[in-house]
Amino acid sequence: MRVALEQRFGPLAEWRSPRGLFTGLAALGLAVLVVLALTTDRFLTVENIKAILSSASIVGIMALGLTFITLIGSLVSLAIAATAVMGAMVFLAELHLGLVPALAISMAAGAAVTALQGLIIGAWGANPVILTIGAGFLLSGITTKASGGVIVQPAGGGYATLNSTPLGVPLGVYVMVVLALILQFVLKRTVLGRRVTLIGENREAARAAGMRIPRITAIAFAIAGASFALGGAFLGAFNKGASAQLEGTATFDVIAAVLVGGTLISGGRGSALRTLAGAIVIATISDLLLLRGFNTGAQILLKGVLVVVVVLATWVASRREGTA
């Protein structure tokens, strides 16, 4: 029986590996999505596809940065939404300086506060979950105090550019794709990217090789923070204002996009392009559920189940690979 199965489907060991397991899960998930897409009214329309891409773009921009945090072995950040809101507020408040300066200041602020978290985690081994939860509360408190609890309005009209639709496609989609290509190049073709991956794979080996783990971790977190703020700027521009209400389920959606995209929660394996695919999958699932009449709670539940399945599958496959 086993020989017959291997002749038809290939060596069974390959299907038990993380890559094989992901391939199987991806194929099954794709088949389910195709069936749902073909049987859901109004899904296969140009306008709906644009809506999916637009929704995926904001989550995707932030998820691409989070990929660096997860790859380096620091699990995830639970300050994503708070950093995005801060980025949105800074962007809208500084628009009187012009679009580009406002974006630069917003991304610099996001990079700075997130890099500090990475430095603490890299230098002193602080628990990333607890630290980023605390950072999220701290940022929320600071932004609420600074804004007086009211919605921050645009200080200029440049935000409209972020809502433009070149060739009928939202600008955010172009930004997401370009950012994915840039970060993929950084991860696969630069010294920084290789070091981030090595630290995630084996921190002790990286330390023995003389790598400056605190510095590299801080840089990885800075890249993530800049992307959180950039996503926040698009979110603020879309809503023409920013307040704590913008947070919504952003943190969860971004984490889901990274994990569904195949980046190991323990670090060391993943890519920006996979995260891009993960963001589109999460946006597609949300859209399908919305069109089928499911409420927000049901959407969160299904995405949560999906994330748990992916995390458990990769954990089991990694243990089997380690004991092989």
Short mmCIF file of C-alpha atoms in Angstrom, two decimals:
data_model
loop_
_atom_site.label_atom_id
_atom_site.label_comp_id
_atom_site.label_asym_id
_atom_site.label_seq_id
_atom_site.Cartn_x
_atom_site.Cartn_y
_atom_site.Cartn_z
CA MET A 1 0.00 0.00 0.00
CA ARG A 2 2.73 2.46 0.95
CA VAL A 3 4.69 1.67 -2.23
CA ALA A 4 1.57 2.26 -4.33
CA LEU A 5 0.90 5.58 -2.63
CA GLU A 6 4.51 6.70 -3.11
CA GLN A 7 4.38 5.76 -6.78
CA ARG A 8 1.30 7.93 -7.25
CA PHE A 9 1.98 10.85 -4.88
CA GLY A 10 5.75 10.75 -4.30
CA PRO A 11 7.73 9.77 -1.17
CA LEU A 12 5.53 10.04 1.93
CA ALA A 13 8.39 11.67 3.82
CA GLU A 14 8.08 14.68 1.56
CA TRP A 15 4.43 15.10 2.55
CA ARG A 16 5.38 14.99 6.23
CA SER A 17 7.96 17.73 5.81
CA PRO A 18 7.01 21.37 6.51
CA ARG A 19 7.14 22.15 2.79
CA GLY A 20 5.10 19.11 1.82
CA LEU A 21 2.55 19.77 4.53
CA PHE A 22 2.21 23.38 3.46
CA THR A 23 1.78 22.28 -0.14
CA GLY A 24 -0.99 19.90 0.84
CA LEU A 25 -2.75 22.45 3.04
CA ALA A 26 -2.40 25.14 0.37
CA ALA A 27 -3.87 22.83 -2.30
CA LEU A 28 -6.80 21.90 -0.06
CA GLY A 29 -7.41 25.52 0.92
CA LEU A 30 -7.24 26.67 -2.69
CA ALA A 31 -9.75 24.04 -3.73
CA VAL A 32 -12.18 25.16 -1.02
CA LEU A 33 -11.76 28.82 -1.99
CA VAL A 34 -12.39 28.04 -5.66
CA VAL A 35 -15.60 26.17 -4.83
CA LEU A 36 -16.82 28.98 -2.58
CA ALA A 37 -15.88 31.61 -5.16
CA LEU A 38 -17.83 29.84 -7.90
CA THR A 39 -20.89 29.43 -5.69
CA THR A 40 -20.95 32.90 -4.10
CA ASP A 41 -23.09 35.54 -5.77
CA ARG A 42 -21.26 38.74 -6.85
CA PHE A 43 -17.83 37.37 -5.90
CA LEU A 44 -16.44 37.00 -9.43
CA THR A 45 -16.96 40.63 -10.43
CA VAL A 46 -14.35 43.22 -11.30
CA GLU A 47 -15.50 45.57 -8.56
CA ASN A 48 -15.37 42.84 -5.92
CA ILE A 49 -11.87 41.75 -6.97
CA LYS A 50 -10.75 45.37 -6.63
CA ALA A 51 -12.35 45.50 -3.18
CA ILE A 52 -10.44 42.37 -2.13
CA LEU A 53 -7.13 43.78 -3.36
CA SER A 54 -7.81 47.10 -1.66
CA SER A 55 -8.55 45.34 1.62
CA ALA A 56 -5.49 43.12 1.24
CA SER A 57 -3.20 46.07 0.54
CA ILE A 58 -3.36 47.70 3.98
CA VAL A 59 -3.07 44.38 5.82
CA GLY A 60 -0.39 43.23 3.37
CA ILE A 61 1.79 46.33 3.78
CA MET A 62 1.89 45.80 7.54
CA ALA A 63 2.23 42.02 7.28
CA LEU A 64 5.29 42.33 5.04
CA GLY A 65 7.08 44.17 7.83
CA LEU A 66 5.91 41.72 10.49
CA THR A 67 7.53 38.95 8.44
CA PHE A 68 10.93 40.25 9.56
CA ILE A 69 9.94 40.04 13.24
CA THR A 70 8.62 36.50 12.89
CA LEU A 71 11.57 35.36 10.77
CA ILE A 72 14.10 36.51 13.33
CA GLY A 73 12.43 34.28 15.90
CA SER A 74 10.66 36.92 17.97
CA LEU A 75 7.22 35.40 17.38
CA VAL A 76 4.89 38.32 16.57
CA SER A 77 4.18 41.88 17.65
CA LEU A 78 0.95 42.66 19.47
CA ALA A 79 1.50 46.40 19.07
CA ILE A 80 0.75 46.42 15.33
CA ALA A 81 -2.61 48.20 15.48
CA ALA A 82 -1.42 50.73 18.05
CA THR A 83 1.63 51.54 15.93
CA ALA A 84 -0.54 51.85 12.81
CA VAL A 85 -2.89 54.28 14.59
CA MET A 86 0.09 56.32 15.76
CA GLY A 87 1.42 56.34 12.20
CA ALA A 88 -1.95 57.47 10.87
CA MET A 89 -2.17 60.30 13.39
CA VAL A 90 1.36 61.51 12.74
CA PHE A 91 0.82 61.33 8.97
CA LEU A 92 -2.42 63.31 9.03
CA ALA A 93 -1.06 65.86 11.50
CA GLU A 94 2.06 66.51 9.41
CA LEU A 95 0.35 66.78 6.02
CA HIS A 96 0.84 70.54 6.10
CA LEU A 97 4.49 69.77 5.26
CA GLY A 98 3.49 67.84 2.14
CA LEU A 99 2.68 64.21 1.34
CA VAL A 100 6.23 62.82 1.16
CA PRO A 101 7.53 64.54 4.35
CA ALA A 102 4.41 63.46 6.25
CA LEU A 103 4.91 59.84 5.15
CA ALA A 104 8.61 59.97 6.01
CA ILE A 105 7.97 61.36 9.50
CA SER A 106 5.21 58.81 10.14
CA MET A 107 7.36 55.86 9.04
CA ALA A 108 10.35 57.15 11.00
CA ALA A 109 8.22 57.38 14.14
CA GLY A 110 6.92 53.84 13.62
CA ALA A 111 10.43 52.54 12.98
CA ALA A 112 11.83 54.26 16.09
CA VAL A 113 9.28 53.01 18.64
CA THR A 114 9.35 49.48 17.20
CA ALA A 115 13.14 49.35 16.94
CA LEU A 116 13.36 50.16 20.64
CA GLN A 117 11.23 47.11 21.37
CA GLY A 118 13.47 44.99 19.16
CA LEU A 119 16.59 46.28 20.90
CA ILE A 120 15.22 45.32 24.31
CA ILE A 121 14.21 41.87 23.05
CA GLY A 122 17.53 41.28 21.29
CA ALA A 123 19.76 42.59 24.07
CA TRP A 124 18.01 41.27 27.17
CA GLY A 125 15.88 38.45 25.84
CA ALA A 126 12.62 40.06 26.94
CA ASN A 127 9.46 38.10 26.14
CA PRO A 128 8.28 39.60 22.84
CA VAL A 129 4.59 38.91 23.49
CA ILE A 130 4.56 40.59 26.89
CA LEU A 131 6.79 43.46 25.77
CA THR A 132 4.75 44.26 22.66
CA ILE A 133 1.48 44.06 24.60
CA GLY A 134 2.90 46.64 27.00
CA ALA A 135 4.18 48.74 24.11
CA GLY A 136 0.75 48.62 22.49
CA PHE A 137 -0.96 49.89 25.63
CA LEU A 138 1.70 52.58 26.05
CA LEU A 139 1.33 53.78 22.46
CA SER A 140 -2.46 53.80 22.73
CA GLY A 141 -2.22 55.88 25.88
CA ILE A 142 0.22 58.34 24.32
CA THR A 143 -1.80 58.81 21.13
CA THR A 144 -5.06 59.20 23.06
CA LYS A 145 -3.46 61.79 25.33
CA ALA A 146 -1.85 63.66 22.44
CA SER A 147 -5.06 63.77 20.41
CA GLY A 148 -7.26 64.60 23.36
CA GLY A 149 -9.40 61.59 22.53
CA VAL A 150 -10.79 63.20 19.39
CA ILE A 151 -10.38 62.20 15.73
CA VAL A 152 -7.22 63.62 14.16
CA GLN A 153 -8.20 65.40 10.96
CA PRO A 154 -5.93 65.85 7.88
CA ALA A 155 -3.80 69.00 8.10
CA GLY A 156 -3.61 69.13 4.30
CA GLY A 157 -5.14 67.63 1.20
CA GLY A 158 -2.28 65.36 0.15
CA TYR A 159 -3.92 62.31 1.69
CA ALA A 160 -6.20 62.05 -1.36
CA THR A 161 -3.21 60.74 -3.34
CA LEU A 162 -3.16 57.60 -1.20
CA ASN A 163 -6.78 56.98 -2.15
CA SER A 164 -6.13 57.28 -5.89
CA THR A 165 -6.75 54.40 -8.29
CA PRO A 166 -4.20 54.38 -11.13
CA LEU A 167 -5.54 52.27 -14.01
CA GLY A 168 -8.55 51.49 -11.84
CA VAL A 169 -6.49 49.75 -9.13
CA PRO A 170 -6.00 51.30 -5.65
CA LEU A 171 -2.56 52.84 -5.13
CA GLY A 172 -2.12 50.73 -2.01
CA VAL A 173 -2.06 47.58 -4.13
CA TYR A 174 0.89 48.89 -6.14
CA VAL A 175 2.68 49.88 -2.94
CA MET A 176 2.07 46.44 -1.43
CA VAL A 177 3.46 44.60 -4.47
CA VAL A 178 6.52 46.85 -4.81
CA LEU A 179 7.22 46.59 -1.08
CA ALA A 180 6.93 42.80 -1.27
CA LEU A 181 9.50 42.67 -4.09
CA ILE A 182 11.89 44.99 -2.24
CA LEU A 183 11.67 43.09 1.05
CA GLN A 184 11.97 39.75 -0.76
CA PHE A 185 15.20 41.01 -2.31
CA VAL A 186 16.43 42.14 1.11
CA LEU A 187 15.68 38.76 2.67
CA LYS A 188 17.19 36.62 -0.07
CA ARG A 189 19.96 38.74 -1.56
CA THR A 190 21.44 40.86 1.22
CA VAL A 191 23.62 40.18 4.24
CA LEU A 192 20.96 41.60 6.54
CA GLY A 193 18.31 39.24 5.20
CA ARG A 194 20.53 36.19 5.54
CA ARG A 195 21.44 37.17 9.09
CA VAL A 196 17.80 37.68 10.04
CA THR A 197 17.02 34.17 8.76
CA LEU A 198 20.04 32.60 10.47
CA ILE A 199 19.19 34.16 13.82
CA GLY A 200 15.68 32.77 13.49
CA GLU A 201 16.97 29.31 12.58
CA ASN A 202 19.62 29.04 15.28
CA ARG A 203 20.22 31.95 17.64
CA GLU A 204 23.11 30.24 19.41
CA ALA A 205 24.91 29.54 16.15
CA ALA A 206 24.40 33.17 15.11
CA ARG A 207 25.82 34.37 18.42
CA ALA A 208 28.79 32.00 18.08
CA ALA A 209 29.40 33.43 14.59
CA GLY A 210 29.79 36.87 16.13
CA MET A 211 26.57 38.38 14.83
CA ARG A 212 25.31 41.45 16.68
CA ILE A 213 21.93 40.01 17.56
CA PRO A 214 20.56 43.09 19.41
CA ARG A 215 21.47 45.37 16.51
CA ILE A 216 20.06 43.06 13.81
CA THR A 217 16.90 42.46 15.85
CA ALA A 218 16.41 46.21 16.24
CA ILE A 219 16.79 46.69 12.47
CA ALA A 220 14.26 43.92 11.77
CA PHE A 221 11.81 45.56 14.17
CA ALA A 222 12.48 48.97 12.62
CA ILE A 223 11.54 47.65 9.17
CA ALA A 224 8.36 46.23 10.67
CA GLY A 225 7.54 49.47 12.47
CA ALA A 226 7.97 51.52 9.31
CA SER A 227 5.57 49.21 7.46
CA PHE A 228 3.02 49.39 10.31
CA ALA A 229 3.09 53.18 10.11
CA LEU A 230 2.85 53.13 6.30
CA GLY A 231 -0.19 50.88 6.50
CA GLY A 232 -1.59 53.23 9.13
CA ALA A 233 -1.10 56.20 6.80
CA PHE A 234 -3.17 54.46 4.12
CA LEU A 235 -5.78 53.57 6.74
CA GLY A 236 -5.95 57.16 7.96
CA ALA A 237 -6.19 58.48 4.40
CA PHE A 238 -8.99 56.06 3.57
CA ASN A 239 -10.98 57.08 6.67
CA LYS A 240 -10.01 60.78 6.35
CA GLY A 241 -9.17 60.78 10.04
CA ALA A 242 -7.51 58.75 12.78
CA SER A 243 -8.52 57.67 16.26
CA ALA A 244 -8.20 54.60 18.46
CA GLN A 245 -11.25 53.18 16.67
CA LEU A 246 -9.03 52.48 13.64
CA GLU A 247 -7.37 49.55 15.42
CA GLY A 248 -10.22 47.11 14.83
CA THR A 249 -8.90 43.61 14.04
CA ALA A 250 -5.76 44.90 12.31
CA THR A 251 -3.29 43.14 14.63
CA PHE A 252 -5.01 39.80 14.24
CA ASP A 253 -5.41 40.10 10.45
CA VAL A 254 -1.74 41.01 9.97
CA ILE A 255 -0.54 38.11 12.12
CA ALA A 256 -2.90 35.76 10.28
CA ALA A 257 -1.55 36.90 6.90
CA VAL A 258 2.03 36.16 7.93
CA LEU A 259 1.29 32.73 9.39
CA VAL A 260 -1.10 31.64 6.63
CA GLY A 261 1.60 32.75 4.19
CA GLY A 262 3.85 30.05 5.61
CA THR A 263 6.31 31.90 7.85
CA LEU A 264 7.15 29.66 10.81
CA ILE A 265 6.05 31.12 14.14
CA SER A 266 9.40 29.97 15.57
CA GLY A 267 11.35 31.87 12.91
CA GLY A 268 13.92 30.97 10.29
CA ARG A 269 11.57 30.12 7.43
CA GLY A 270 9.35 32.33 5.33
CA SER A 271 9.35 35.00 2.66
CA ALA A 272 7.80 38.33 1.75
CA LEU A 273 6.11 36.85 -1.32
CA ARG A 274 4.44 34.17 0.79
CA THR A 275 3.19 36.86 3.15
CA LEU A 276 1.80 38.75 0.15
CA ALA A 277 -0.15 35.62 -0.80
CA GLY A 278 -1.28 35.21 2.80
CA ALA A 279 -2.67 38.75 2.90
CA ILE A 280 -4.68 38.14 -0.26
CA VAL A 281 -6.00 34.85 1.14
CA ILE A 282 -7.14 36.51 4.38
CA ALA A 283 -8.83 39.34 2.45
CA THR A 284 -10.53 36.80 0.16
CA ILE A 285 -11.83 34.78 3.09
CA SER A 286 -13.23 37.91 4.74
CA ASP A 287 -14.89 38.94 1.50
CA LEU A 288 -16.44 35.52 0.91
CA LEU A 289 -17.84 35.39 4.43
CA LEU A 290 -19.19 38.91 4.14
CA LEU A 291 -20.95 38.13 0.85
CA ARG A 292 -22.42 35.00 2.42
CA GLY A 293 -23.89 37.02 5.28
CA PHE A 294 -21.52 36.05 8.09
CA ASN A 295 -20.93 38.67 10.77
CA THR A 296 -17.58 39.95 12.04
CA GLY A 297 -17.50 37.42 14.89
CA ALA A 298 -17.84 34.51 12.48
CA GLN A 299 -15.10 35.95 10.26
CA ILE A 300 -12.71 36.25 13.20
CA LEU A 301 -13.58 32.72 14.35
CA LEU A 302 -12.86 31.14 10.96
CA LYS A 303 -9.60 33.04 10.52
CA GLY A 304 -8.61 32.00 14.03
CA VAL A 305 -9.27 28.35 13.23
CA LEU A 306 -7.23 28.70 10.04
CA VAL A 307 -4.27 30.19 11.92
CA VAL A 308 -4.40 27.47 14.60
CA VAL A 309 -4.43 24.74 11.93
CA VAL A 310 -1.45 26.26 10.13
CA VAL A 311 0.57 26.75 13.34
CA LEU A 312 -0.15 23.21 14.58
CA ALA A 313 0.64 21.69 11.19
CA THR A 314 4.00 23.46 10.95
CA TRP A 315 4.84 22.56 14.55
CA VAL A 316 4.10 18.87 13.99
CA ALA A 317 6.00 18.83 10.69
CA SER A 318 9.00 20.59 12.26
CA ARG A 319 9.14 18.07 15.09
CA ARG A 320 9.02 15.18 12.62
CA GLU A 321 11.77 16.78 10.56
CA GLY A 322 13.89 17.28 13.68
CA THR A 323 13.55 13.67 14.69
CA ALA A 324 14.06 12.29 11.18
#
